[in-house]
mmCIF file of C-alpha atoms in Angstrom:
data_model
loop_
_atom_site.group_PDB
_atom_site.id
_atom_site.type_symbol
_atom_site.label_atom_id
_atom_site.label_comp_id
_atom_site.label_asym_id
_atom_site.label_seq_id
_atom_site.Cartn_x
_atom_site.Cartn_y
_atom_site.Cartn_z
ATOM 1 C CA MET A 1 -30.371 7.508 -26.291
ATOM 2 C CA ASN A 2 -31.840 11.036 -25.889
ATOM 3 C CA ASN A 3 -29.453 13.771 -24.879
ATOM 4 C CA HIS A 4 -30.542 14.393 -21.269
ATOM 5 C CA LEU A 5 -27.069 13.343 -20.347
ATOM 6 C CA ASN A 6 -25.455 16.451 -21.724
ATOM 7 C CA SER A 7 -27.760 18.875 -19.981
ATOM 8 C CA GLU A 8 -26.335 20.826 -17.063
ATOM 9 C CA ASN A 9 -28.441 19.487 -14.226
ATOM 10 C CA PHE A 10 -28.752 15.816 -14.933
ATOM 11 C CA ASN A 11 -31.619 14.143 -13.114
ATOM 12 C CA ILE A 12 -31.904 10.353 -13.028
ATOM 13 C CA ASN A 13 -35.710 10.662 -12.944
ATOM 14 C CA ASP A 14 -35.719 12.132 -16.469
ATOM 15 C CA LEU A 15 -34.541 8.780 -17.770
ATOM 16 C CA SER A 16 -36.924 5.971 -18.670
ATOM 17 C CA PRO A 17 -37.071 3.156 -16.141
ATOM 18 C CA ASP A 18 -34.880 1.047 -18.442
ATOM 19 C CA GLN A 19 -32.273 3.769 -18.706
ATOM 20 C CA GLN A 20 -32.392 4.314 -14.966
ATOM 21 C CA LYS A 21 -31.875 0.635 -14.470
ATOM 22 C CA MET A 22 -28.926 0.719 -16.939
ATOM 23 C CA LEU A 23 -27.313 3.691 -15.234
ATOM 24 C CA ILE A 24 -27.642 2.127 -11.772
ATOM 25 C CA GLU A 25 -26.179 -1.039 -13.239
ATOM 26 C CA ILE A 26 -23.253 0.875 -14.806
ATOM 27 C CA ARG A 27 -22.551 2.663 -11.556
ATOM 28 C CA ARG A 28 -22.713 -0.576 -9.690
ATOM 29 C CA ARG A 29 -20.326 -2.179 -12.226
ATOM 30 C CA LYS A 30 -17.974 0.745 -11.858
ATOM 31 C CA ALA A 31 -17.979 0.452 -8.089
ATOM 32 C CA GLU A 32 -17.461 -3.286 -8.434
ATOM 33 C CA LEU A 33 -14.523 -2.862 -10.830
ATOM 34 C CA LEU A 34 -12.854 -0.339 -8.541
ATOM 35 C CA LEU A 35 -13.297 -2.762 -5.700
ATOM 36 C CA GLU A 36 -12.001 -5.639 -7.773
ATOM 37 C CA ILE A 37 -8.909 -3.618 -8.667
ATOM 38 C CA GLN A 38 -8.280 -2.973 -5.008
ATOM 39 C CA GLN A 39 -8.832 -6.579 -4.167
ATOM 40 C CA LEU A 40 -6.477 -7.657 -6.944
ATOM 41 C CA LYS A 41 -3.831 -5.281 -5.548
ATOM 42 C CA ASP A 42 -4.375 -6.791 -2.128
ATOM 43 C CA GLU A 43 -4.103 -10.322 -3.546
ATOM 44 C CA LEU A 44 -0.992 -9.375 -5.552
ATOM 45 C CA GLY A 45 0.539 -8.081 -2.330
ATOM 46 C CA GLU A 46 -0.152 -11.430 -0.707
ATOM 47 C CA VAL A 47 1.210 -13.407 -3.639
ATOM 48 C CA MET A 48 4.349 -11.266 -3.629
ATOM 49 C CA SER A 49 4.915 -11.883 0.060
ATOM 50 C CA GLU A 50 4.300 -15.630 -0.473
ATOM 51 C CA MET A 51 6.908 -15.639 -3.256
ATOM 52 C CA GLU A 52 9.375 -13.901 -1.021
ATOM 53 C CA ASN A 53 8.710 -16.583 1.538
ATOM 54 C CA MET A 54 9.310 -19.264 -1.061
ATOM 55 C CA ASP A 55 12.706 -17.800 -1.767
ATOM 56 C CA ALA A 56 13.441 -18.416 1.798
ATOM 57 C CA ALA A 57 11.909 -21.877 1.682
ATOM 58 C CA ASP A 58 15.159 -23.561 2.643
ATOM 59 C CA ASP A 59 14.828 -21.730 5.903
ATOM 60 C CA SER A 60 12.114 -23.919 7.415
ATOM 61 C CA LYS A 61 11.717 -21.570 10.354
ATOM 62 C CA ASN A 62 10.498 -18.996 7.865
ATOM 63 C CA GLN A 63 7.998 -21.423 6.434
ATOM 64 C CA THR A 64 6.438 -22.112 9.832
ATOM 65 C CA ARG A 65 6.223 -18.329 10.415
ATOM 66 C CA THR A 66 4.326 -17.878 7.121
ATOM 67 C CA LYS A 67 2.011 -20.754 8.014
ATOM 68 C CA GLN A 68 1.438 -19.346 11.484
ATOM 69 C CA MET A 69 0.807 -15.894 10.030
ATOM 70 C CA SER A 70 -1.812 -17.300 7.752
ATOM 71 C CA ILE A 71 -3.450 -19.261 10.627
ATOM 72 C CA GLY A 72 -3.405 -16.073 12.695
ATOM 73 C CA ARG A 73 -5.199 -14.182 9.945
ATOM 74 C CA LYS A 74 -7.837 -16.874 9.558
ATOM 75 C CA LYS A 75 -8.349 -16.915 13.318
ATOM 76 C CA PHE A 76 -8.602 -13.145 13.307
ATOM 77 C CA ASN A 77 -11.348 -13.266 10.663
ATOM 78 C CA MET A 78 -13.345 -15.632 12.784
ATOM 79 C CA ASP A 79 -12.644 -14.043 16.154
ATOM 80 C CA PRO A 80 -10.432 -10.932 16.066
ATOM 81 C CA LYS A 81 -9.398 -11.073 19.724
ATOM 82 C CA LYS A 82 -8.312 -14.741 19.443
ATOM 83 C CA GLY A 83 -6.425 -14.012 16.255
ATOM 84 C CA ILE A 84 -4.427 -11.241 17.825
ATOM 85 C CA GLU A 85 -3.684 -13.430 20.921
ATOM 86 C CA TYR A 86 -2.467 -16.222 18.638
ATOM 87 C CA LEU A 87 -0.124 -13.924 16.689
ATOM 88 C CA VAL A 88 1.287 -12.384 19.873
ATOM 89 C CA GLU A 89 1.764 -15.842 21.413
ATOM 90 C CA HIS A 90 3.793 -16.965 18.360
ATOM 91 C CA GLY A 91 5.915 -13.824 18.393
ATOM 92 C CA LEU A 92 4.463 -12.506 15.102
ATOM 93 C CA LEU A 93 2.992 -9.397 16.671
ATOM 94 C CA GLU A 94 4.168 -7.212 19.507
ATOM 95 C CA PRO A 95 1.374 -6.657 22.049
ATOM 96 C CA THR A 96 1.610 -2.881 21.595
ATOM 97 C CA GLN A 97 -1.120 -0.586 20.304
ATOM 98 C CA GLU A 98 1.167 0.612 17.500
ATOM 99 C CA ASP A 99 2.044 -2.870 16.297
ATOM 100 C CA VAL A 100 -1.505 -4.165 16.341
ATOM 101 C CA ALA A 101 -2.773 -0.984 14.636
ATOM 102 C CA ALA A 102 -0.197 -1.334 11.871
ATOM 103 C CA PHE A 103 -1.241 -4.978 11.334
ATOM 104 C CA LEU A 104 -4.876 -3.904 10.948
ATOM 105 C CA TYR A 105 -4.001 -0.877 8.803
ATOM 106 C CA LYS A 106 -2.008 -3.088 6.365
ATOM 107 C CA GLY A 107 -5.001 -5.373 6.498
ATOM 108 C CA GLU A 108 -3.463 -8.059 4.281
ATOM 109 C CA GLY A 109 -5.862 -11.010 4.098
ATOM 110 C CA LEU A 110 -8.030 -9.554 6.882
ATOM 111 C CA ASN A 111 -11.755 -9.368 6.704
ATOM 112 C CA LYS A 112 -12.831 -5.692 6.948
ATOM 113 C CA THR A 113 -15.828 -6.464 9.131
ATOM 114 C CA ALA A 114 -13.504 -8.204 11.608
ATOM 115 C CA ILE A 115 -11.204 -5.190 11.607
ATOM 116 C CA GLY A 116 -14.165 -2.914 12.350
ATOM 117 C CA ASP A 117 -15.369 -5.213 15.151
ATOM 118 C CA TYR A 118 -11.942 -5.215 16.769
ATOM 119 C CA LEU A 119 -11.497 -1.454 16.482
ATOM 120 C CA GLY A 120 -14.954 -0.801 17.944
ATOM 121 C CA GLU A 121 -14.549 -2.986 21.034
ATOM 122 C CA ARG A 122 -14.962 -1.060 24.269
ATOM 123 C CA ASN A 123 -11.910 -1.795 26.314
ATOM 124 C CA GLU A 124 -8.839 0.211 27.061
ATOM 125 C CA PHE A 125 -6.403 -1.620 24.772
ATOM 126 C CA ASN A 126 -8.733 -1.686 21.715
ATOM 127 C CA GLU A 127 -9.462 2.012 22.177
ATOM 128 C CA ARG A 128 -5.734 2.743 22.162
ATOM 129 C CA VAL A 129 -5.340 0.601 19.034
ATOM 130 C CA LEU A 130 -8.142 2.577 17.420
ATOM 131 C CA LYS A 131 -6.350 5.784 18.179
ATOM 132 C CA SER A 132 -3.096 4.488 16.658
ATOM 133 C CA PHE A 133 -4.994 3.101 13.693
ATOM 134 C CA VAL A 134 -6.553 6.476 12.948
ATOM 135 C CA GLU A 135 -3.139 8.148 13.342
ATOM 136 C CA LEU A 136 -1.787 5.946 10.558
ATOM 137 C CA HIS A 137 -4.170 7.711 8.162
ATOM 138 C CA ASP A 138 -2.853 10.932 6.707
ATOM 139 C CA PHE A 139 -5.748 13.276 5.899
ATOM 140 C CA THR A 140 -3.591 16.388 5.343
ATOM 141 C CA ASP A 141 -5.078 18.702 2.682
ATOM 142 C CA LEU A 142 -7.851 16.244 1.798
ATOM 143 C CA ILE A 143 -11.403 17.555 1.602
ATOM 144 C CA LEU A 144 -13.598 15.822 4.148
ATOM 145 C CA VAL A 145 -15.187 13.480 1.579
ATOM 146 C CA GLN A 146 -11.804 12.194 0.441
ATOM 147 C CA ALA A 147 -10.696 11.696 4.010
ATOM 148 C CA LEU A 148 -13.905 9.738 4.705
ATOM 149 C CA ARG A 149 -13.440 7.676 1.570
ATOM 150 C CA GLN A 150 -9.987 6.659 2.754
ATOM 151 C CA PHE A 151 -11.055 5.986 6.390
ATOM 152 C CA LEU A 152 -14.197 4.023 5.579
ATOM 153 C CA TRP A 153 -12.393 1.837 3.100
ATOM 154 C CA SER A 154 -9.906 0.632 5.705
ATOM 155 C CA PHE A 155 -12.500 -1.316 7.732
ATOM 156 C CA ARG A 156 -16.222 -1.797 7.903
ATOM 157 C CA LEU A 157 -18.156 0.349 10.371
ATOM 158 C CA PRO A 158 -19.909 -1.868 12.930
ATOM 159 C CA GLY A 159 -23.592 -1.492 13.554
ATOM 160 C CA GLU A 160 -23.738 -0.447 17.179
ATOM 161 C CA ALA A 161 -24.322 3.243 17.909
ATOM 162 C CA GLN A 162 -21.703 3.470 20.690
ATOM 163 C CA LYS A 163 -18.979 1.974 18.490
ATOM 164 C CA ILE A 164 -19.830 4.159 15.523
ATOM 165 C CA ASP A 165 -19.712 7.163 17.803
ATOM 166 C CA ARG A 166 -16.244 6.349 19.218
ATOM 167 C CA MET A 167 -14.788 5.560 15.851
ATOM 168 C CA MET A 168 -16.143 8.627 14.099
ATOM 169 C CA GLU A 169 -15.141 10.845 17.051
ATOM 170 C CA CYS A 170 -11.597 9.582 16.639
ATOM 171 C CA PHE A 171 -11.745 10.286 12.896
ATOM 172 C CA ALA A 172 -13.026 13.795 13.419
ATOM 173 C CA GLN A 173 -10.281 14.617 15.927
ATOM 174 C CA ARG A 174 -7.606 13.361 13.554
ATOM 175 C CA TYR A 175 -9.032 15.264 10.628
ATOM 176 C CA CYS A 176 -9.242 18.503 12.614
ATOM 177 C CA GLN A 177 -5.737 18.043 13.967
ATOM 178 C CA LEU A 178 -4.291 17.686 10.422
ATOM 179 C CA ASN A 179 -6.491 20.423 8.927
ATOM 180 C CA PRO A 180 -6.660 22.962 11.763
ATOM 181 C CA ASN A 181 -8.262 25.870 9.865
ATOM 182 C CA ILE A 182 -11.347 24.208 8.412
ATOM 183 C CA PHE A 183 -13.672 23.643 11.403
ATOM 184 C CA THR A 184 -13.903 25.458 14.679
ATOM 185 C CA ASN A 185 -14.457 22.227 16.603
ATOM 186 C CA THR A 186 -14.565 18.422 16.182
ATOM 187 C CA ASP A 187 -18.331 18.273 16.711
ATOM 188 C CA THR A 188 -18.807 20.196 13.486
ATOM 189 C CA CYS A 189 -16.559 17.825 11.622
ATOM 190 C CA TYR A 190 -18.368 14.826 13.155
ATOM 191 C CA VAL A 191 -21.838 16.112 12.299
ATOM 192 C CA LEU A 192 -20.828 17.062 8.743
ATOM 193 C CA SER A 193 -19.251 13.595 8.231
ATOM 194 C CA PHE A 194 -22.596 12.020 8.891
ATOM 195 C CA ALA A 195 -24.393 14.570 6.745
ATOM 196 C CA ILE A 196 -22.108 13.358 3.890
ATOM 197 C CA ILE A 197 -22.723 9.705 4.675
ATOM 198 C CA MET A 198 -26.485 10.271 4.593
ATOM 199 C CA LEU A 199 -26.154 12.373 1.475
ATOM 200 C CA ASN A 200 -24.374 9.427 -0.140
ATOM 201 C CA THR A 201 -27.272 7.141 0.780
ATOM 202 C CA SER A 202 -29.950 9.528 -0.430
ATOM 203 C CA LEU A 203 -28.222 10.325 -3.745
ATOM 204 C CA HIS A 204 -27.250 6.750 -4.647
ATOM 205 C CA ASN A 205 -29.876 4.515 -3.096
ATOM 206 C CA PRO A 206 -32.461 3.729 -5.780
ATOM 207 C CA SER A 207 -35.223 3.544 -3.152
ATOM 208 C CA VAL A 208 -34.854 7.183 -2.284
ATOM 209 C CA LYS A 209 -37.075 8.993 -4.730
ATOM 210 C CA ASP A 210 -36.459 12.609 -3.813
ATOM 211 C CA LYS A 211 -32.808 13.328 -4.359
ATOM 212 C CA PRO A 212 -31.588 16.216 -2.196
ATOM 213 C CA SER A 213 -30.325 19.273 -4.081
ATOM 214 C CA VAL A 214 -27.139 21.078 -3.187
ATOM 215 C CA GLU A 215 -29.298 23.810 -1.622
ATOM 216 C CA GLN A 216 -31.046 21.286 0.652
ATOM 217 C CA PHE A 217 -27.682 19.892 1.658
ATOM 218 C CA ILE A 218 -26.486 23.413 2.524
ATOM 219 C CA SER A 219 -29.552 24.253 4.556
ATOM 220 C CA MET A 220 -29.382 20.908 6.364
ATOM 221 C CA ASN A 221 -25.994 22.035 7.735
ATOM 222 C CA ARG A 222 -26.946 25.537 8.837
ATOM 223 C CA GLY A 223 -25.386 26.753 12.016
ATOM 224 C CA ILE A 224 -23.283 23.676 12.733
ATOM 225 C CA ASN A 225 -19.982 25.571 12.873
ATOM 226 C CA ASN A 226 -20.296 26.791 16.418
ATOM 227 C CA GLY A 227 -23.567 28.417 15.508
ATOM 228 C CA GLY A 228 -22.139 29.871 12.323
ATOM 229 C CA ASP A 229 -22.432 28.492 8.787
ATOM 230 C CA LEU A 230 -19.661 26.692 6.965
ATOM 231 C CA PRO A 231 -18.329 28.290 3.771
ATOM 232 C CA ARG A 232 -20.732 27.652 0.882
ATOM 233 C CA GLU A 233 -17.984 26.576 -1.530
ATOM 234 C CA LEU A 234 -16.809 23.921 0.978
ATOM 235 C CA LEU A 235 -20.263 22.404 1.181
ATOM 236 C CA VAL A 236 -20.721 22.550 -2.604
ATOM 237 C CA SER A 237 -17.450 20.753 -3.243
ATOM 238 C CA LEU A 238 -18.385 18.022 -0.728
ATOM 239 C CA TYR A 239 -21.785 17.637 -2.379
ATOM 240 C CA GLU A 240 -20.313 17.450 -5.871
ATOM 241 C CA SER A 241 -17.729 14.902 -4.871
ATOM 242 C CA ILE A 242 -20.355 12.520 -3.483
ATOM 243 C CA LYS A 243 -22.681 13.144 -6.394
ATOM 244 C CA THR A 244 -20.009 12.182 -8.938
ATOM 245 C CA GLU A 245 -18.768 9.200 -7.057
ATOM 246 C CA PRO A 246 -20.593 7.211 -4.336
ATOM 247 C CA PHE A 247 -18.681 5.778 -1.368
ATOM 248 C CA LYS A 248 -17.064 2.425 -1.818
ATOM 249 C CA ILE A 249 -18.042 0.458 1.236
ATOM 250 C CA PRO A 250 -15.947 -2.618 1.959
ATOM 251 C CA GLU A 251 -18.297 -5.569 1.876
ATOM 252 C CA ASP A 252 -17.181 -8.955 3.011
ATOM 253 C CA ASP A 253 -20.421 -10.816 2.534
ATOM 254 C CA GLY A 254 -22.552 -11.809 -0.461
ATOM 255 C CA ASN A 255 -24.850 -8.803 -0.291
ATOM 256 C CA ASP A 256 -23.072 -6.047 -2.077
ATOM 257 C CA LEU A 257 -25.435 -3.412 -0.729
ATOM 258 C CA MET A 258 -23.445 -0.342 -1.639
ATOM 259 C CA HIS A 259 -26.173 1.796 -0.171
ATOM 260 C CA THR A 260 -26.612 0.275 3.231
ATOM 261 C CA PHE A 261 -24.209 1.718 5.555
ATOM 262 C CA PHE A 262 -24.507 -0.120 8.842
ATOM 263 C CA ASN A 263 -24.605 -3.780 9.650
ATOM 264 C CA PRO A 264 -28.145 -5.209 9.400
ATOM 265 C CA ASP A 265 -30.396 -4.931 12.407
ATOM 266 C CA LYS A 266 -31.903 -8.265 11.446
ATOM 267 C CA GLU A 267 -31.861 -10.654 8.449
ATOM 268 C CA GLY A 268 -33.569 -13.937 7.686
ATOM 269 C CA TRP A 269 -36.051 -15.891 5.594
ATOM 270 C CA LEU A 270 -39.743 -14.898 5.652
ATOM 271 C CA TRP A 271 -42.689 -15.841 3.479
ATOM 272 C CA LYS A 272 -44.207 -12.756 1.778
ATOM 273 C CA GLN A 273 -47.650 -12.575 0.295
ATOM 274 C CA GLY A 274 -47.923 -11.162 -3.210
ATOM 275 C CA GLY A 275 -49.922 -8.019 -4.009
ATOM 276 C CA ARG A 276 -52.234 -8.784 -6.920
ATOM 277 C CA TYR A 277 -52.083 -12.547 -6.739
ATOM 278 C CA LYS A 278 -52.135 -13.613 -3.140
ATOM 279 C CA SER A 279 -49.462 -16.261 -3.596
ATOM 280 C CA TRP A 280 -46.721 -16.732 -0.969
ATOM 281 C CA LYS A 281 -43.064 -16.491 -1.891
ATOM 282 C CA ARG A 282 -40.036 -17.177 0.298
ATOM 283 C CA ARG A 283 -37.661 -14.184 0.377
ATOM 284 C CA TRP A 284 -34.464 -13.295 2.247
ATOM 285 C CA PHE A 285 -35.158 -10.105 4.231
ATOM 286 C CA ILE A 286 -32.570 -7.605 5.491
ATOM 287 C CA LEU A 287 -33.641 -4.843 7.907
ATOM 288 C CA ASN A 288 -31.154 -2.059 7.786
ATOM 289 C CA ASP A 289 -31.035 1.656 8.533
ATOM 290 C CA ASN A 290 -34.820 2.218 8.411
ATOM 291 C CA CYS A 291 -35.272 0.189 5.250
ATOM 292 C CA LEU A 292 -36.471 -3.365 4.696
ATOM 293 C CA TYR A 293 -34.848 -5.047 1.662
ATOM 294 C CA TYR A 294 -35.826 -8.440 0.289
ATOM 295 C CA PHE A 295 -33.875 -10.733 -2.025
ATOM 296 C CA GLU A 296 -34.715 -13.912 -3.913
ATOM 297 C CA TYR A 297 -31.481 -15.548 -2.800
ATOM 298 C CA THR A 298 -29.048 -14.648 0.007
ATOM 299 C CA THR A 299 -26.300 -14.328 -2.604
ATOM 300 C CA ASP A 300 -28.132 -11.823 -4.859
ATOM 301 C CA LYS A 301 -26.337 -8.532 -5.315
ATOM 302 C CA GLU A 302 -29.465 -6.511 -5.939
ATOM 303 C CA PRO A 303 -32.651 -6.611 -3.846
ATOM 304 C CA ARG A 304 -35.916 -7.620 -5.469
ATOM 305 C CA GLY A 305 -37.646 -4.979 -3.383
ATOM 306 C CA ILE A 306 -37.040 -2.101 -0.980
ATOM 307 C CA ILE A 307 -39.540 -0.901 1.572
ATOM 308 C CA PRO A 308 -38.529 2.350 3.285
ATOM 309 C CA LEU A 309 -39.962 2.284 6.818
ATOM 310 C CA GLU A 310 -41.614 5.687 6.603
ATOM 311 C CA ASN A 311 -45.225 6.201 7.673
ATOM 312 C CA ILE A 312 -45.560 2.530 8.417
ATOM 313 C CA GLN A 313 -46.674 0.506 11.433
ATOM 314 C CA VAL A 314 -46.433 -3.219 12.226
ATOM 315 C CA ARG A 315 -49.131 -5.475 13.636
ATOM 316 C CA GLU A 316 -49.703 -9.198 14.202
ATOM 317 C CA ALA A 317 -51.998 -10.876 11.693
ATOM 318 C CA SER A 318 -53.627 -14.258 11.297
ATOM 319 C CA ASP A 319 -53.922 -16.071 7.987
ATOM 320 C CA ARG A 320 -55.776 -19.200 6.918
ATOM 321 C CA HIS A 321 -52.769 -20.485 4.938
ATOM 322 C CA LYS A 322 -49.755 -19.500 7.044
ATOM 323 C CA PRO A 323 -48.857 -19.444 10.734
ATOM 324 C CA HIS A 324 -46.917 -16.690 12.640
ATOM 325 C CA CYS A 325 -48.006 -13.757 10.443
ATOM 326 C CA PHE A 326 -47.439 -10.026 10.803
ATOM 327 C CA GLU A 327 -48.169 -7.042 8.538
ATOM 328 C CA LEU A 328 -46.641 -3.741 7.616
ATOM 329 C CA PHE A 329 -49.391 -1.208 6.908
ATOM 330 C CA ALA A 330 -49.402 2.417 5.802
ATOM 331 C CA THR A 331 -50.283 5.035 8.432
ATOM 332 C CA GLY A 332 -50.377 8.061 6.153
ATOM 333 C CA SER A 333 -51.176 7.867 2.449
ATOM 334 C CA ASP A 334 -52.976 4.930 0.793
ATOM 335 C CA PHE A 335 -49.934 3.154 -0.621
ATOM 336 C CA ILE A 336 -46.689 2.185 1.076
ATOM 337 C CA LYS A 337 -43.828 3.933 -0.684
ATOM 338 C CA ALA A 338 -41.770 1.023 -1.967
ATOM 339 C CA CYS A 339 -40.165 -0.213 -5.129
ATOM 340 C CA LYS A 340 -39.371 -3.588 -6.589
ATOM 341 C CA THR A 341 -38.007 -5.097 -9.786
ATOM 342 C CA ASP A 342 -40.493 -6.980 -11.909
ATOM 343 C CA SER A 343 -39.817 -10.243 -13.808
ATOM 344 C CA GLU A 344 -38.047 -8.359 -16.565
ATOM 345 C CA GLY A 345 -35.830 -6.561 -14.106
ATOM 346 C CA LYS A 346 -37.596 -3.181 -14.460
ATOM 347 C CA VAL A 347 -37.836 -1.025 -11.327
ATOM 348 C CA VAL A 348 -41.518 -0.426 -10.512
ATOM 349 C CA GLU A 349 -43.328 1.301 -7.678
ATOM 350 C CA GLY A 350 -44.959 -1.100 -5.265
ATOM 351 C CA LYS A 351 -48.763 -0.797 -5.018
ATOM 352 C CA HIS A 352 -49.273 -2.292 -1.575
ATOM 353 C CA THR A 353 -51.391 -0.865 1.181
ATOM 354 C CA VAL A 354 -50.291 -3.810 3.349
ATOM 355 C CA TYR A 355 -47.414 -6.279 3.236
ATOM 356 C CA ARG A 356 -48.153 -9.576 4.897
ATOM 357 C CA MET A 357 -45.295 -11.829 6.087
ATOM 358 C CA SER A 358 -45.098 -15.189 7.708
ATOM 359 C CA ALA A 359 -42.165 -16.357 9.929
ATOM 360 C CA ALA A 360 -41.026 -19.894 10.637
ATOM 361 C CA THR A 361 -41.732 -19.774 14.368
ATOM 362 C CA SER A 362 -43.607 -17.654 16.819
ATOM 363 C CA GLU A 363 -40.308 -16.437 18.384
ATOM 364 C CA GLU A 364 -39.061 -15.343 14.948
ATOM 365 C CA LYS A 365 -42.281 -13.450 14.392
ATOM 366 C CA ASP A 366 -42.004 -11.611 17.706
ATOM 367 C CA GLU A 367 -38.343 -10.851 17.047
ATOM 368 C CA TRP A 368 -39.155 -9.350 13.563
ATOM 369 C CA ILE A 369 -41.997 -7.289 14.999
ATOM 370 C CA HIS A 370 -39.737 -5.990 17.769
ATOM 371 C CA CYS A 371 -36.837 -5.115 15.400
ATOM 372 C CA LEU A 372 -39.152 -3.488 12.871
ATOM 373 C CA ARG A 373 -40.840 -1.348 15.498
ATOM 374 C CA GLN A 374 -37.485 -0.279 16.868
ATOM 375 C CA SER A 375 -36.265 0.648 13.415
ATOM 376 C CA ILE A 376 -39.427 2.591 12.643
ATOM 377 C CA SER A 377 -39.622 4.533 15.851
ATOM 378 C CA HIS A 378 -36.114 5.035 16.787
ATOM 379 C CA ASN A 379 -32.474 4.662 15.965
ATOM 380 C CA PRO A 380 -30.193 5.339 18.917
ATOM 381 C CA PHE A 381 -27.546 6.526 16.542
ATOM 382 C CA TYR A 382 -29.670 9.468 15.303
ATOM 383 C CA ASP A 383 -30.213 10.554 18.881
ATOM 384 C CA MET A 384 -26.458 10.773 19.359
ATOM 385 C CA LEU A 385 -26.138 12.696 16.148
ATOM 386 C CA ALA A 386 -28.881 15.094 17.193
ATOM 387 C CA ALA A 387 -27.066 15.729 20.494
ATOM 388 C CA ARG A 388 -23.869 16.429 18.613
ATOM 389 C CA LYS A 389 -25.649 18.753 16.253
ATOM 390 C CA LYS A 390 -26.983 20.738 19.236
ATOM 391 C CA LYS A 391 -23.437 21.012 20.634
ATOM 392 C CA ALA A 392 -22.071 22.167 17.269
ATOM 393 C CA GLN A 393 -24.798 24.820 17.057
ATOM 394 C CA LYS A 394 -24.590 25.888 20.616
ATOM 395 C CA THR A 395 -23.758 29.570 20.241
ATOM 396 C CA SER A 396 -26.724 30.840 18.329
ATOM 397 C CA GLY A 397 -30.450 30.849 17.939
ATOM 398 C CA HIS A 398 -30.360 28.890 14.673
ATOM 399 C CA HIS A 399 -33.438 26.683 14.666
ATOM 400 C CA HIS A 400 -32.454 24.342 11.867
ATOM 401 C CA ALA A 401 -31.505 21.555 14.220
ATOM 402 C CA HIS A 402 -34.548 19.412 13.727
ATOM 403 C CA GLN A 403 -33.735 18.644 10.125
ATOM 404 C CA GLY A 404 -33.607 14.911 10.476
ATOM 405 C CA LYS A 405 -32.972 12.269 7.841
ATOM 406 C CA SER A 406 -34.244 13.765 4.644
#
């Protein structure tokens, strides 16, 4: 192994593809192990409480309570609202925002996606629960990255822009309340939180070729503190923290996509035509956050290929061999910027000018085209973020606001 690793500014691109693959694999293993440890702790907690319940086994009332609790949790994981109703009905939960929030915050045996769905619901009670839930987190004296790590581990962010906005707004208010002298307003905290989340994606997602430098991260956040800049050392420490350790994102499903942050916009089976040999292969596609990922099996941890939806358009296509076809084609350069793993597991650049896919039905085809076009042209969430950024910059003539997703 050559000694790049000891040099000051380590760059993953200096490594050979094999080494890159190894490093990505090691990082993934590390993230997995940390997650497993947390999961074991959670399971231990459950076993302990089950043992306590066994001690009280002679008390049959206690047993039915344990059984009802476990039924309530299972119901919650399938339909959060129904689960909460069941637990309240059986006297296992008080119908107060504090009690429900504490139940979600403990999270024992609860699916983190279900927790996120419940907290994101738009109705008065859920919004109060969200507030109490956020108040159970103590972010005192944590740098923003650490606070985000804690917050985003306690549930899984839902995919809808409105929900993300409410939840992150609540987070930013809580953080600013506990750390009053860091930001002049919550908009700054909110905008910076997303700058960090995007930084995490661009530093740790293998499909992002140009890794942002600390300088780019700093200039991306110019003027967001009421028109002024945030202290350089604050931004550097946030950058370094993410660079050394990516976010752990709670995943409840088979696809351990550490780097996709939001729930998929669409997923499903499609036939994909090969590049050099025009053979058709069936792949599981996930459209997420302006990237199209495809897998050999739905249970695979790592995608076979990643197609960032940059400088790309979609059109219908017809094919002699397959019905319901559509194509992704490059609008700018000759090749579509994409990467895939070859048969030996090496990461290689895709050499496609066009990707041709075939869907099972005409409705499926239209739905994919619609979702892809939406993802390419527009993500409602980024509009919200842009509006926040304007608010956070409102006092000055800084013109760095149009720095979008790098």
